[in-house]
mmCIF file of C-alpha atoms and ligand atoms in Angstrom:
data_model
loop_
_atom_site.group_PDB
_atom_site.id
_atom_site.type_symbol
_atom_site.label_atom_id
_atom_site.label_comp_id
_atom_site.label_asym_id
_atom_site.label_seq_id
_atom_site.Cartn_x
_atom_site.Cartn_y
_atom_site.Cartn_z
ATOM 1 C CA MET A 1 103.284 73.753 106.843
ATOM 2 C CA LYS A 2 106.474 75.607 105.887
ATOM 3 C CA ALA A 3 106.943 78.875 107.751
ATOM 4 C CA VAL A 4 107.938 82.047 105.932
ATOM 5 C CA LEU A 5 111.037 83.128 107.838
ATOM 6 C CA PRO A 6 112.750 86.535 107.990
ATOM 7 C CA GLY A 7 114.396 87.124 104.615
ATOM 8 C CA GLY A 8 111.173 86.016 102.891
ATOM 9 C CA THR A 9 108.861 88.391 101.042
ATOM 10 C CA ILE A 10 105.425 89.538 102.202
ATOM 11 C CA GLY A 11 103.015 90.697 99.485
ATOM 12 C CA VAL A 12 100.438 93.210 100.717
ATOM 13 C CA LEU A 13 97.313 94.195 98.798
ATOM 14 C CA GLY A 14 96.578 97.769 99.875
ATOM 15 C CA GLY A 15 99.085 100.432 100.820
ATOM 16 C CA GLY A 16 97.417 102.634 103.453
ATOM 17 C CA GLN A 17 98.476 103.189 107.046
ATOM 18 C CA LEU A 18 97.747 99.606 108.086
ATOM 19 C CA GLY A 19 100.025 98.356 105.305
ATOM 20 C CA ARG A 20 102.635 100.915 106.315
ATOM 21 C CA MET A 21 102.750 99.778 109.946
ATOM 22 C CA LEU A 22 102.780 96.137 108.815
ATOM 23 C CA ALA A 23 105.705 96.980 106.527
ATOM 24 C CA LEU A 24 107.533 98.814 109.338
ATOM 25 C CA GLU A 25 107.295 95.750 111.565
ATOM 26 C CA ALA A 26 108.179 93.412 108.696
ATOM 27 C CA LYS A 27 111.270 95.443 107.805
ATOM 28 C CA ARG A 28 112.326 95.455 111.472
ATOM 29 C CA MET A 29 112.088 91.682 111.449
ATOM 30 C CA GLY A 30 114.148 91.327 108.272
ATOM 31 C CA TYR A 31 111.427 90.624 105.691
ATOM 32 C CA ARG A 32 111.078 92.114 102.232
ATOM 33 C CA VAL A 33 107.741 93.746 101.474
ATOM 34 C CA GLY A 34 105.877 94.395 98.219
ATOM 35 C CA VAL A 35 102.666 96.409 97.913
ATOM 36 C CA VAL A 36 99.876 96.878 95.368
ATOM 37 C CA ASP A 37 98.040 100.202 95.663
ATOM 38 C CA PRO A 38 96.788 102.715 93.088
ATOM 39 C CA THR A 39 98.201 105.779 94.892
ATOM 40 C CA PRO A 40 101.728 106.867 93.992
ATOM 41 C CA ASP A 41 103.945 107.121 97.087
ATOM 42 C CA CYS A 42 101.155 105.705 99.278
ATOM 43 C CA PRO A 43 101.895 105.266 103.023
ATOM 44 C CA ALA A 44 103.072 101.633 102.743
ATOM 45 C CA ALA A 45 105.089 102.209 99.556
ATOM 46 C CA GLN A 46 107.282 104.649 101.479
ATOM 47 C CA VAL A 47 108.435 101.733 103.647
ATOM 48 C CA ALA A 48 108.153 98.740 101.297
ATOM 49 C CA ASP A 49 110.825 97.326 98.999
ATOM 50 C CA PHE A 50 108.621 97.471 95.916
ATOM 51 C CA HIS A 51 105.267 98.940 94.893
ATOM 52 C CA PHE A 52 102.992 98.117 91.969
ATOM 53 C CA GLU A 53 100.956 101.229 91.282
ATOM 54 C CA ALA A 54 97.744 99.509 90.242
ATOM 55 C CA SER A 55 94.103 99.332 91.189
ATOM 56 C CA PHE A 56 92.807 96.636 93.527
ATOM 57 C CA ASP A 57 90.994 94.886 90.673
ATOM 58 C CA ASP A 58 94.126 94.643 88.520
ATOM 59 C CA LEU A 59 94.659 90.888 88.358
ATOM 60 C CA GLU A 60 97.963 91.189 86.482
ATOM 61 C CA ALA A 61 99.472 93.407 89.191
ATOM 62 C CA ALA A 62 98.195 91.080 91.929
ATOM 63 C CA ARG A 63 99.692 88.089 90.090
ATOM 64 C CA GLU A 64 103.004 89.907 89.710
ATOM 65 C CA LEU A 65 103.001 90.621 93.467
ATOM 66 C CA ALA A 66 102.208 86.973 94.228
ATOM 67 C CA SER A 67 104.985 85.772 91.912
ATOM 68 C CA ARG A 68 107.506 87.709 94.000
ATOM 69 C CA ALA A 69 106.010 86.915 97.441
ATOM 70 C CA ASP A 70 106.161 83.919 99.804
ATOM 71 C CA VAL A 71 102.783 84.827 101.278
ATOM 72 C CA VAL A 72 100.132 87.383 100.284
ATOM 73 C CA THR A 73 97.920 89.272 102.706
ATOM 74 C CA PHE A 74 95.703 92.371 102.543
ATOM 75 C CA GLU A 75 95.110 95.473 104.618
ATOM 76 C CA ILE A 76 91.747 96.596 103.239
ATOM 77 C CA GLU A 77 88.466 94.793 102.531
ATOM 78 C CA LEU A 78 88.017 96.501 99.160
ATOM 79 C CA ILE A 79 90.195 93.879 97.456
ATOM 80 C CA PRO A 80 87.919 91.781 95.201
ATOM 81 C CA SER A 81 87.740 88.322 96.787
ATOM 82 C CA ASP A 82 87.886 86.770 93.283
ATOM 83 C CA ILE A 83 91.376 88.201 92.892
ATOM 84 C CA LEU A 84 92.414 86.575 96.169
ATOM 85 C CA ALA A 85 90.882 83.292 94.998
ATOM 86 C CA GLN A 86 92.998 83.427 91.818
ATOM 87 C CA LEU A 87 96.164 84.131 93.809
ATOM 88 C CA GLU A 88 95.471 81.151 96.060
ATOM 89 C CA THR A 89 96.495 78.877 93.150
ATOM 90 C CA GLN A 90 99.897 80.621 93.142
ATOM 91 C CA VAL A 91 100.925 81.283 96.737
ATOM 92 C CA PRO A 92 99.536 81.025 100.298
ATOM 93 C CA VAL A 93 96.958 83.812 100.773
ATOM 94 C CA ARG A 94 96.112 84.659 104.392
ATOM 95 C CA PRO A 95 93.402 85.435 105.339
ATOM 96 C CA SER A 96 91.736 83.395 102.610
ATOM 97 C CA ALA A 97 89.455 84.541 99.804
ATOM 98 C CA SER A 98 86.534 82.803 101.494
ATOM 99 C CA VAL A 99 87.023 84.752 104.745
ATOM 100 C CA LEU A 100 87.128 88.014 102.799
ATOM 101 C CA ARG A 101 84.019 87.015 100.831
ATOM 102 C CA THR A 102 82.097 86.420 104.068
ATOM 103 C CA ILE A 103 83.149 89.708 105.639
ATOM 104 C CA GLN A 104 83.210 92.247 102.824
ATOM 105 C CA ASP A 105 79.477 92.177 102.211
ATOM 106 C CA ARG A 106 77.737 93.400 105.355
ATOM 107 C CA LEU A 107 74.668 91.246 104.761
ATOM 108 C CA VAL A 108 76.706 88.069 104.200
ATOM 109 C CA GLN A 109 78.714 88.896 107.344
ATOM 110 C CA LYS A 110 75.572 89.371 109.426
ATOM 111 C CA GLU A 111 73.979 86.207 108.100
ATOM 112 C CA PHE A 112 77.146 84.285 108.936
ATOM 113 C CA LEU A 113 77.090 85.686 112.498
ATOM 114 C CA LYS A 114 73.431 84.777 112.838
ATOM 115 C CA ARG A 115 73.922 81.196 111.582
ATOM 116 C CA ALA A 116 76.885 80.753 113.910
ATOM 117 C CA GLY A 117 74.835 82.058 116.862
ATOM 118 C CA PHE A 118 76.755 85.235 117.710
ATOM 119 C CA PRO A 119 74.700 88.050 119.313
ATOM 120 C CA GLN A 120 74.126 91.174 117.216
ATOM 121 C CA PRO A 121 71.489 93.908 116.804
ATOM 122 C CA PRO A 122 68.317 92.836 114.939
ATOM 123 C CA PHE A 123 68.780 93.429 111.196
ATOM 124 C CA THR A 124 67.169 92.678 107.892
ATOM 125 C CA SER A 125 68.104 92.906 104.226
ATOM 126 C CA VAL A 126 66.629 95.673 102.073
ATOM 127 C CA ARG A 127 66.752 95.433 98.278
ATOM 128 C CA ASP A 128 64.255 98.064 97.120
ATOM 129 C CA SER A 129 62.113 100.939 98.385
ATOM 130 C CA ARG A 130 59.145 98.641 99.051
ATOM 131 C CA GLU A 131 61.291 96.459 101.301
ATOM 132 C CA VAL A 132 62.452 99.473 103.341
ATOM 133 C CA ARG A 133 58.993 99.786 104.889
ATOM 134 C CA GLU A 134 58.680 96.067 105.541
ATOM 135 C CA ALA A 135 62.166 96.055 107.068
ATOM 136 C CA ALA A 136 61.265 98.893 109.426
ATOM 137 C CA GLY A 137 58.327 96.798 110.632
ATOM 138 C CA LEU A 138 60.746 94.010 111.551
ATOM 139 C CA VAL A 139 63.553 96.061 113.068
ATOM 140 C CA GLY A 140 61.710 99.017 114.634
ATOM 141 C CA PHE A 141 62.934 102.568 115.278
ATOM 142 C CA PRO A 142 65.366 104.171 115.676
ATOM 143 C CA ALA A 143 67.400 102.284 113.098
ATOM 144 C CA VAL A 144 70.465 102.606 110.907
ATOM 145 C CA LEU A 145 70.438 101.967 107.168
ATOM 146 C CA LYS A 146 73.855 100.640 106.147
ATOM 147 C CA GLY A 147 75.308 100.012 102.700
ATOM 148 C CA ARG A 148 76.404 96.433 102.128
ATOM 149 C CA ARG A 149 79.885 97.239 100.798
ATOM 150 C CA GLY A 150 82.656 99.777 101.401
ATOM 151 C CA GLY A 151 81.033 100.954 104.609
ATOM 152 C CA TYR A 152 83.955 101.632 106.935
ATOM 153 C CA ASP A 153 84.248 104.782 109.080
ATOM 154 C CA GLY A 154 80.516 105.334 108.956
ATOM 155 C CA ARG A 155 80.502 105.824 105.189
ATOM 156 C CA ASN A 156 77.322 104.475 103.673
ATOM 157 C CA GLN A 157 75.312 104.825 106.860
ATOM 158 C CA VAL A 158 72.180 106.795 107.565
ATOM 159 C CA PHE A 159 70.440 107.141 110.909
ATOM 160 C CA VAL A 160 66.662 106.649 110.674
ATOM 161 C CA ALA A 161 64.778 108.194 113.594
ATOM 162 C CA GLY A 162 61.256 107.201 112.546
ATOM 163 C CA PRO A 163 58.966 106.261 109.642
ATOM 164 C CA ASP A 164 59.029 109.786 108.157
ATOM 165 C CA ASP A 165 62.795 109.517 107.552
ATOM 166 C CA LEU A 166 62.696 106.190 105.751
ATOM 167 C CA GLN A 167 62.376 107.273 102.136
ATOM 168 C CA ASP A 168 64.934 110.092 102.548
ATOM 169 C CA ALA A 169 67.376 107.636 104.103
ATOM 170 C CA TRP A 170 66.813 105.231 101.215
ATOM 171 C CA GLN A 171 67.590 108.025 98.699
ATOM 172 C CA THR A 172 70.655 109.162 100.678
ATOM 173 C CA ILE A 173 72.129 105.693 100.705
ATOM 174 C CA GLY A 174 71.740 105.610 96.925
ATOM 175 C CA SER A 175 68.697 103.330 96.518
ATOM 176 C CA ARG A 176 70.822 100.184 96.505
ATOM 177 C CA PRO A 177 70.874 96.957 98.484
ATOM 178 C CA THR A 178 71.441 97.689 102.146
ATOM 179 C CA VAL A 179 70.891 96.361 105.628
ATOM 180 C CA LEU A 180 68.493 97.992 108.085
ATOM 181 C CA GLU A 181 69.708 97.491 111.634
ATOM 182 C CA ALA A 182 68.238 98.436 114.994
ATOM 183 C CA PHE A 183 69.983 101.413 116.603
ATOM 184 C CA VAL A 184 71.499 100.170 119.849
ATOM 185 C CA PRO A 185 71.542 102.406 122.963
ATOM 186 C CA PHE A 186 74.962 101.109 123.945
ATOM 187 C CA LYS A 187 76.779 102.002 127.147
ATOM 188 C CA MET A 188 80.185 101.539 125.595
ATOM 189 C CA GLU A 189 81.855 100.422 122.392
ATOM 190 C CA VAL A 190 84.698 97.932 122.690
ATOM 191 C CA SER A 191 86.808 95.948 120.284
ATOM 192 C CA VAL A 192 88.884 92.831 120.528
ATOM 193 C CA ILE A 193 91.868 92.160 118.296
ATOM 194 C CA VAL A 194 92.462 88.430 118.017
ATOM 195 C CA ALA A 195 95.145 86.587 116.092
ATOM 196 C CA ARG A 196 94.693 83.063 114.781
ATOM 197 C CA GLY A 197 97.609 81.086 113.426
ATOM 198 C CA VAL A 198 97.762 78.466 110.663
ATOM 199 C CA GLU A 199 97.333 75.639 113.166
ATOM 200 C CA GLY A 200 94.328 77.317 114.798
ATOM 201 C CA GLU A 201 96.139 78.691 117.860
ATOM 202 C CA MET A 202 94.806 82.037 119.110
ATOM 203 C CA ARG A 203 96.078 84.996 121.122
ATOM 204 C CA VAL A 204 93.888 87.898 122.215
ATOM 205 C CA PHE A 205 94.942 91.510 122.820
ATOM 206 C CA PRO A 206 93.460 93.372 125.808
ATOM 207 C CA VAL A 207 89.880 94.570 125.261
ATOM 208 C CA ALA A 208 89.891 98.161 123.985
ATOM 209 C CA GLU A 209 87.306 100.846 124.770
ATOM 210 C CA ASN A 210 86.468 103.014 121.780
ATOM 211 C CA VAL A 211 84.803 106.384 121.293
ATOM 212 C CA HIS A 212 83.649 107.357 117.811
ATOM 213 C CA ARG A 213 82.886 110.872 116.597
ATOM 214 C CA GLU A 214 80.769 111.190 113.485
ATOM 215 C CA HIS A 215 81.221 107.449 112.975
ATOM 216 C CA ILE A 216 85.021 107.749 112.893
ATOM 217 C CA LEU A 217 87.129 106.303 115.702
ATOM 218 C CA HIS A 218 88.300 109.149 117.930
ATOM 219 C CA THR A 219 89.942 107.504 120.948
ATOM 220 C CA THR A 220 90.842 104.036 122.161
ATOM 221 C CA ARG A 221 91.514 103.409 125.836
ATOM 222 C CA VAL A 222 93.166 100.268 127.220
ATOM 223 C CA PRO A 223 92.359 98.494 129.371
ATOM 224 C CA ALA A 224 88.649 99.026 128.742
ATOM 225 C CA ARG A 225 86.624 99.919 131.851
ATOM 226 C CA VAL A 226 84.538 96.762 131.754
ATOM 227 C CA SER A 227 83.787 94.026 134.257
ATOM 228 C CA GLU A 228 85.708 90.773 134.078
ATOM 229 C CA GLN A 229 82.554 89.119 132.829
ATOM 230 C CA VAL A 230 82.174 91.551 129.904
ATOM 231 C CA GLN A 231 85.856 91.176 129.128
ATOM 232 C CA ARG A 232 85.581 87.385 129.040
ATOM 233 C CA GLU A 233 82.422 87.525 126.937
ATOM 234 C CA ALA A 234 84.003 89.919 124.403
ATOM 235 C CA GLU A 235 87.098 87.713 124.125
ATOM 236 C CA HIS A 236 84.981 84.588 123.848
ATOM 237 C CA ILE A 237 82.953 86.107 120.994
ATOM 238 C CA ALA A 238 86.045 87.309 119.107
ATOM 239 C CA CYS A 239 87.802 83.938 119.397
ATOM 240 C CA GLY A 240 84.609 82.108 118.438
ATOM 241 C CA ILE A 241 84.260 84.193 115.276
ATOM 242 C CA ALA A 242 87.900 83.698 114.246
ATOM 243 C CA GLU A 243 87.484 79.953 114.793
ATOM 244 C CA ALA A 244 84.159 79.708 112.945
ATOM 245 C CA LEU A 245 85.592 81.563 109.961
ATOM 246 C CA GLY A 246 88.819 79.549 109.884
ATOM 247 C CA HIS A 247 90.577 82.904 109.888
ATOM 248 C CA VAL A 248 94.362 83.161 109.684
ATOM 249 C CA GLY A 249 95.908 86.471 110.702
ATOM 250 C CA VAL A 250 94.710 89.294 112.897
ATOM 251 C CA MET A 251 91.032 90.148 113.057
ATOM 252 C CA ALA A 252 89.134 92.917 114.847
ATOM 253 C CA VAL A 253 85.650 92.477 116.261
ATOM 254 C CA GLU A 254 83.849 95.700 117.186
ATOM 255 C CA MET A 255 81.121 95.296 119.796
ATOM 256 C CA PHE A 256 78.477 97.209 121.703
ATOM 257 C CA VAL A 257 78.207 96.760 125.486
ATOM 258 C CA LEU A 258 74.697 97.365 126.803
ATOM 259 C CA ASP A 259 73.595 98.557 130.254
ATOM 260 C CA ASP A 260 72.824 95.015 131.399
ATOM 261 C CA GLY A 261 76.366 93.890 130.480
ATOM 262 C CA SER A 262 75.342 92.005 127.352
ATOM 263 C CA VAL A 263 77.632 92.251 124.362
ATOM 264 C CA LEU A 264 76.529 92.542 120.702
ATOM 265 C CA VAL A 265 78.759 92.310 117.631
ATOM 266 C CA ASN A 266 78.726 95.442 115.482
ATOM 267 C CA GLU A 267 81.146 94.397 112.780
ATOM 268 C CA ILE A 268 84.191 92.348 111.912
ATOM 269 C CA ALA A 269 87.329 93.487 110.125
ATOM 270 C CA PRO A 270 89.442 90.568 108.831
ATOM 271 C CA ARG A 271 92.667 92.523 109.255
ATOM 272 C CA THR A 272 94.605 94.798 111.562
ATOM 273 C CA HIS A 273 92.461 97.650 112.833
ATOM 274 C CA ASN A 274 92.568 101.289 113.935
ATOM 275 C CA SER A 275 91.376 100.305 117.424
ATOM 276 C CA GLY A 276 94.458 98.064 117.690
ATOM 277 C CA HIS A 277 96.972 100.837 117.019
ATOM 278 C CA TYR A 278 97.633 101.035 120.748
ATOM 279 C CA THR A 279 99.328 97.629 120.499
ATOM 280 C CA PHE A 280 102.133 99.239 118.448
ATOM 281 C CA GLY A 281 103.876 100.725 121.454
ATOM 282 C CA ALA A 282 101.760 99.570 124.381
ATOM 283 C CA CYS A 283 102.030 95.764 123.956
ATOM 284 C CA VAL A 284 104.888 93.287 123.886
ATOM 285 C CA THR A 285 103.852 92.334 120.341
ATOM 286 C CA SER A 286 102.032 94.788 118.076
ATOM 287 C CA GLN A 287 98.982 93.746 116.058
ATOM 288 C CA PHE A 288 101.151 94.192 112.933
ATOM 289 C CA GLU A 289 103.909 91.849 114.112
ATOM 290 C CA GLN A 290 101.210 89.429 115.293
ATOM 291 C CA HIS A 291 99.564 89.479 111.866
ATOM 292 C CA LEU A 292 102.928 88.765 110.234
ATOM 293 C CA ARG A 293 103.610 85.931 112.644
ATOM 294 C CA ALA A 294 100.190 84.426 111.935
ATOM 295 C CA VAL A 295 100.313 84.668 108.127
ATOM 296 C CA CYS A 296 103.941 83.492 108.029
ATOM 297 C CA GLY A 297 103.145 80.385 110.107
ATOM 298 C CA LEU A 298 105.369 81.489 113.015
ATOM 299 C CA PRO A 299 104.595 81.114 116.725
ATOM 300 C CA LEU A 300 102.312 83.932 117.875
ATOM 301 C CA GLY A 301 103.794 86.654 120.093
ATOM 302 C CA ASP A 302 102.847 87.796 123.582
ATOM 303 C CA PRO A 303 99.951 90.300 123.352
ATOM 304 C CA SER A 304 100.318 91.541 126.962
ATOM 305 C CA LEU A 305 99.930 95.201 127.763
ATOM 306 C CA LEU A 306 103.191 96.924 128.795
ATOM 307 C CA SER A 307 101.397 100.086 129.896
ATOM 308 C CA PRO A 308 97.826 101.390 130.007
ATOM 309 C CA ALA A 309 97.416 103.826 127.132
ATOM 310 C CA VAL A 310 95.087 106.041 125.141
ATOM 311 C CA MET A 311 95.231 106.386 121.367
ATOM 312 C CA VAL A 312 93.780 109.454 119.673
ATOM 313 C CA ASN A 313 93.400 109.727 115.898
ATOM 314 C CA LEU A 314 94.732 112.759 114.042
ATOM 315 C CA LEU A 315 92.333 113.620 111.229
ATOM 316 C CA GLY A 316 92.989 115.811 108.202
ATOM 317 C CA ASP A 317 90.958 118.642 109.776
ATOM 318 C CA LEU A 318 94.073 119.462 111.835
ATOM 319 C CA TRP A 319 95.978 120.292 108.646
ATOM 320 C CA LEU A 320 93.554 122.892 107.313
ATOM 321 C CA GLU A 321 95.967 125.706 108.126
ATOM 322 C CA GLY A 322 99.136 123.803 107.298
ATOM 323 C CA ALA A 323 101.151 121.227 109.221
ATOM 324 C CA PRO A 324 100.183 121.151 112.909
ATOM 325 C CA PRO A 325 102.744 122.358 115.501
ATOM 326 C CA TRP A 326 104.291 118.988 116.290
ATOM 327 C CA ASP A 327 106.288 120.227 119.249
ATOM 328 C CA VAL A 328 103.132 119.936 121.371
ATOM 329 C CA VAL A 329 103.401 116.155 120.968
ATOM 330 C CA LEU A 330 107.153 115.813 120.775
ATOM 331 C CA SER A 331 107.743 117.775 123.967
ATOM 332 C CA GLN A 332 105.648 115.281 125.920
ATOM 333 C CA GLY A 333 107.777 112.338 126.988
ATOM 334 C CA ASN A 334 104.907 109.885 127.479
ATOM 335 C CA ALA A 335 103.390 110.552 124.018
ATOM 336 C CA ARG A 336 104.275 108.668 120.840
ATOM 337 C CA LEU A 337 103.574 110.235 117.432
ATOM 338 C CA HIS A 338 102.649 108.227 114.333
ATOM 339 C CA LEU A 339 102.210 109.964 110.987
ATOM 340 C CA TYR A 340 101.235 108.035 107.901
ATOM 341 C CA GLY A 341 102.996 110.082 105.220
ATOM 342 C CA LYS A 342 99.808 110.957 103.323
ATOM 343 C CA ALA A 343 100.414 113.736 100.812
ATOM 344 C CA GLU A 344 96.950 115.246 100.982
ATOM 345 C CA ALA A 345 95.034 116.083 104.152
ATOM 346 C CA ARG A 346 91.250 116.076 103.860
ATOM 347 C CA ALA A 347 88.647 116.585 106.579
ATOM 348 C CA GLY A 348 87.914 113.229 108.207
ATOM 349 C CA ARG A 349 90.950 111.535 106.632
ATOM 350 C CA LYS A 350 93.120 109.563 109.048
ATOM 351 C CA MET A 351 96.565 111.171 108.867
ATOM 352 C CA GLY A 352 98.180 109.803 112.011
ATOM 353 C CA HIS A 353 97.632 109.068 115.673
ATOM 354 C CA VAL A 354 99.156 109.719 119.073
ATOM 355 C CA LEU A 355 99.569 107.230 121.910
ATOM 356 C CA VAL A 356 99.723 108.540 125.450
ATOM 357 C CA PHE A 357 100.974 106.225 128.191
ATOM 358 C CA ASP A 358 99.842 106.587 131.788
ATOM 359 C CA ALA A 359 98.901 104.112 134.512
ATOM 360 C CA ASP A 360 95.824 106.317 135.006
ATOM 361 C CA THR A 361 93.881 106.169 131.715
ATOM 362 C CA ASP A 362 91.676 109.133 132.749
ATOM 363 C CA GLN A 363 94.874 111.176 132.884
ATOM 364 C CA ALA A 364 96.103 109.686 129.581
ATOM 365 C CA LEU A 365 92.770 110.624 127.978
ATOM 366 C CA ARG A 366 92.980 114.201 129.277
ATOM 367 C CA GLU A 367 96.499 114.525 127.905
ATOM 368 C CA ALA A 368 95.519 113.013 124.549
ATOM 369 C CA GLU A 369 92.580 115.419 124.231
ATOM 370 C CA SER A 370 94.723 118.397 125.192
ATOM 371 C CA ILE A 371 97.333 117.419 122.590
ATOM 372 C CA VAL A 372 94.653 117.350 119.884
ATOM 373 C CA ALA A 373 93.245 120.673 121.111
ATOM 374 C CA ALA A 374 96.724 122.221 120.981
ATOM 375 C CA LEU A 375 97.326 120.832 117.485
ATOM 376 C CA ARG A 376 94.016 122.305 116.385
ATOM 377 C CA ARG A 377 94.596 125.714 117.926
ATOM 378 C CA ASP A 378 94.369 128.765 115.709
ATOM 379 C CA ARG A 379 97.872 129.050 114.281
ATOM 380 C CA SER A 380 97.682 132.833 114.190
ATOM 381 C CA SER A 381 97.221 132.935 117.968
ATOM 382 C CA PRO A 382 100.374 134.251 119.717
ATOM 383 C CA SER A 383 100.034 131.539 122.363
ATOM 384 C CA CYS A 384 100.407 128.839 119.747
ATOM 385 C CA ARG A 385 103.763 127.141 119.953
ATOM 386 C CA ARG A 386 105.396 126.497 116.609
ATOM 387 C CA PRO A 387 108.088 123.910 115.950
ATOM 388 C CA PRO A 388 111.553 125.442 115.430
ATOM 389 C CA ARG A 389 112.484 125.782 111.753
HETATM 390 P P1 LIG B 401 80.244 100.964 111.640
HETATM 391 O O1 LIG B 401 80.881 101.592 110.429
HETATM 392 O O2 LIG B 401 79.128 100.059 111.333
HETATM 393 O O3 LIG B 401 81.264 100.366 112.564
HETATM 394 O O4 LIG B 401 79.629 102.188 112.458
HETATM 395 C C1 LIG B 401 80.415 103.248 112.925
HETATM 396 C C2 LIG B 401 79.882 103.709 114.246
HETATM 397 O O5 LIG B 401 78.495 104.097 114.127
HETATM 398 C C3 LIG B 401 79.855 102.638 115.322
HETATM 399 O O6 LIG B 401 81.107 102.469 115.896
HETATM 400 C C4 LIG B 401 78.815 103.212 116.273
HETATM 401 O O7 LIG B 401 79.344 104.267 117.022
HETATM 402 C C5 LIG B 401 77.777 103.757 115.305
HETATM 403 N N1 LIG B 401 76.791 102.698 115.010
HETATM 404 C C6 LIG B 401 76.814 101.838 113.971
HETATM 405 N N2 LIG B 401 75.768 100.976 114.033
HETATM 406 C C7 LIG B 401 75.075 101.294 115.126
HETATM 407 C C8 LIG B 401 73.894 100.763 115.751
HETATM 408 N N3 LIG B 401 73.220 99.724 115.232
HETATM 409 N N4 LIG B 401 73.475 101.329 116.906
HETATM 410 C C9 LIG B 401 74.140 102.373 117.450
HETATM 411 N N5 LIG B 401 75.244 102.926 116.913
HETATM 412 C C10 LIG B 401 75.721 102.402 115.772
#
């Protein structure tokens, strides 16, 4: 299979922060990058060589991108898999339309995991209000009702404490096909970023320990504080899934670790992932370079950790009173600031992240939290440091 070498063009469907960091790495390595995204001046377009301002279901725009690219990839699961399937007749598309089709519908994803024998929380499909009750009988309480599509960052999810909450939850989710899943009393959430190349070779990044707040990733700590056995099990599951799917590129598998050390799959993202941002600074090869290497048919890079680190997300809430005082990050030598160039800050919107390096990840976590607290501080307070104008 012919490799796409530096100088070639990478077509990316989706132009958010994941596309931006992919484009940054691609530009560093001498590639050209084209993006399709409906938002003018979206994060990836600010780095890419060309941008088609078009919706994800615009076949003409996707075809135009493919006609100018040596390989097409995507950074978001909202791309219609039929569009990918059409592009596959034109240019190599990695990951494939069939991988996206399996992952982008939560029920199809869960049924695939079940067939392939991967451990996950008990779940069942719900198509109408009558089935909600039956489903609760199968899954038990507490449970989580999850929309089948577009459900990242906890969107489309409702916690169901007991039978009295069922009908309300069904209304809240919009009375449409969903999955009811047992709520898991996990000890820890972890994720594994795995890359699989065109010949089936795989490289795994260190297991990451994640903390979510209101269903949105808050911090990632690496290495995760898990036993060697849990680490091996998590890696084994992630590699097994990538293999079973015939995935090409980077993939993230989010998992729950229970008290007894067992590991359950929560969900799969067939792309680079927020919980892998630490790799862009803390590893020899970032998840973005690794994804490029995989989709371009190049040898995979070394995923080793250069330094233990903590990543903390910067959400739009920090911008409510204007741009945060960046000197609190920039004055700290072991902190690395990433901003995504988003024009509009909204509560809960991912605007950037900070990496803090320290051999002691408890210390790195304390520093990361204190940076966020300082960025959040009331700007009118005299103790608040402002960046020089
Ligand atoms: P998801 O969008 O499915 O990854 O869910 C976002 C977050 O909600 C997860 O990272 C967990 O913190 C929480 N969550 C989702 N599903 C469950 C579950 N079955 N049991 C416990 N917590 C869950």
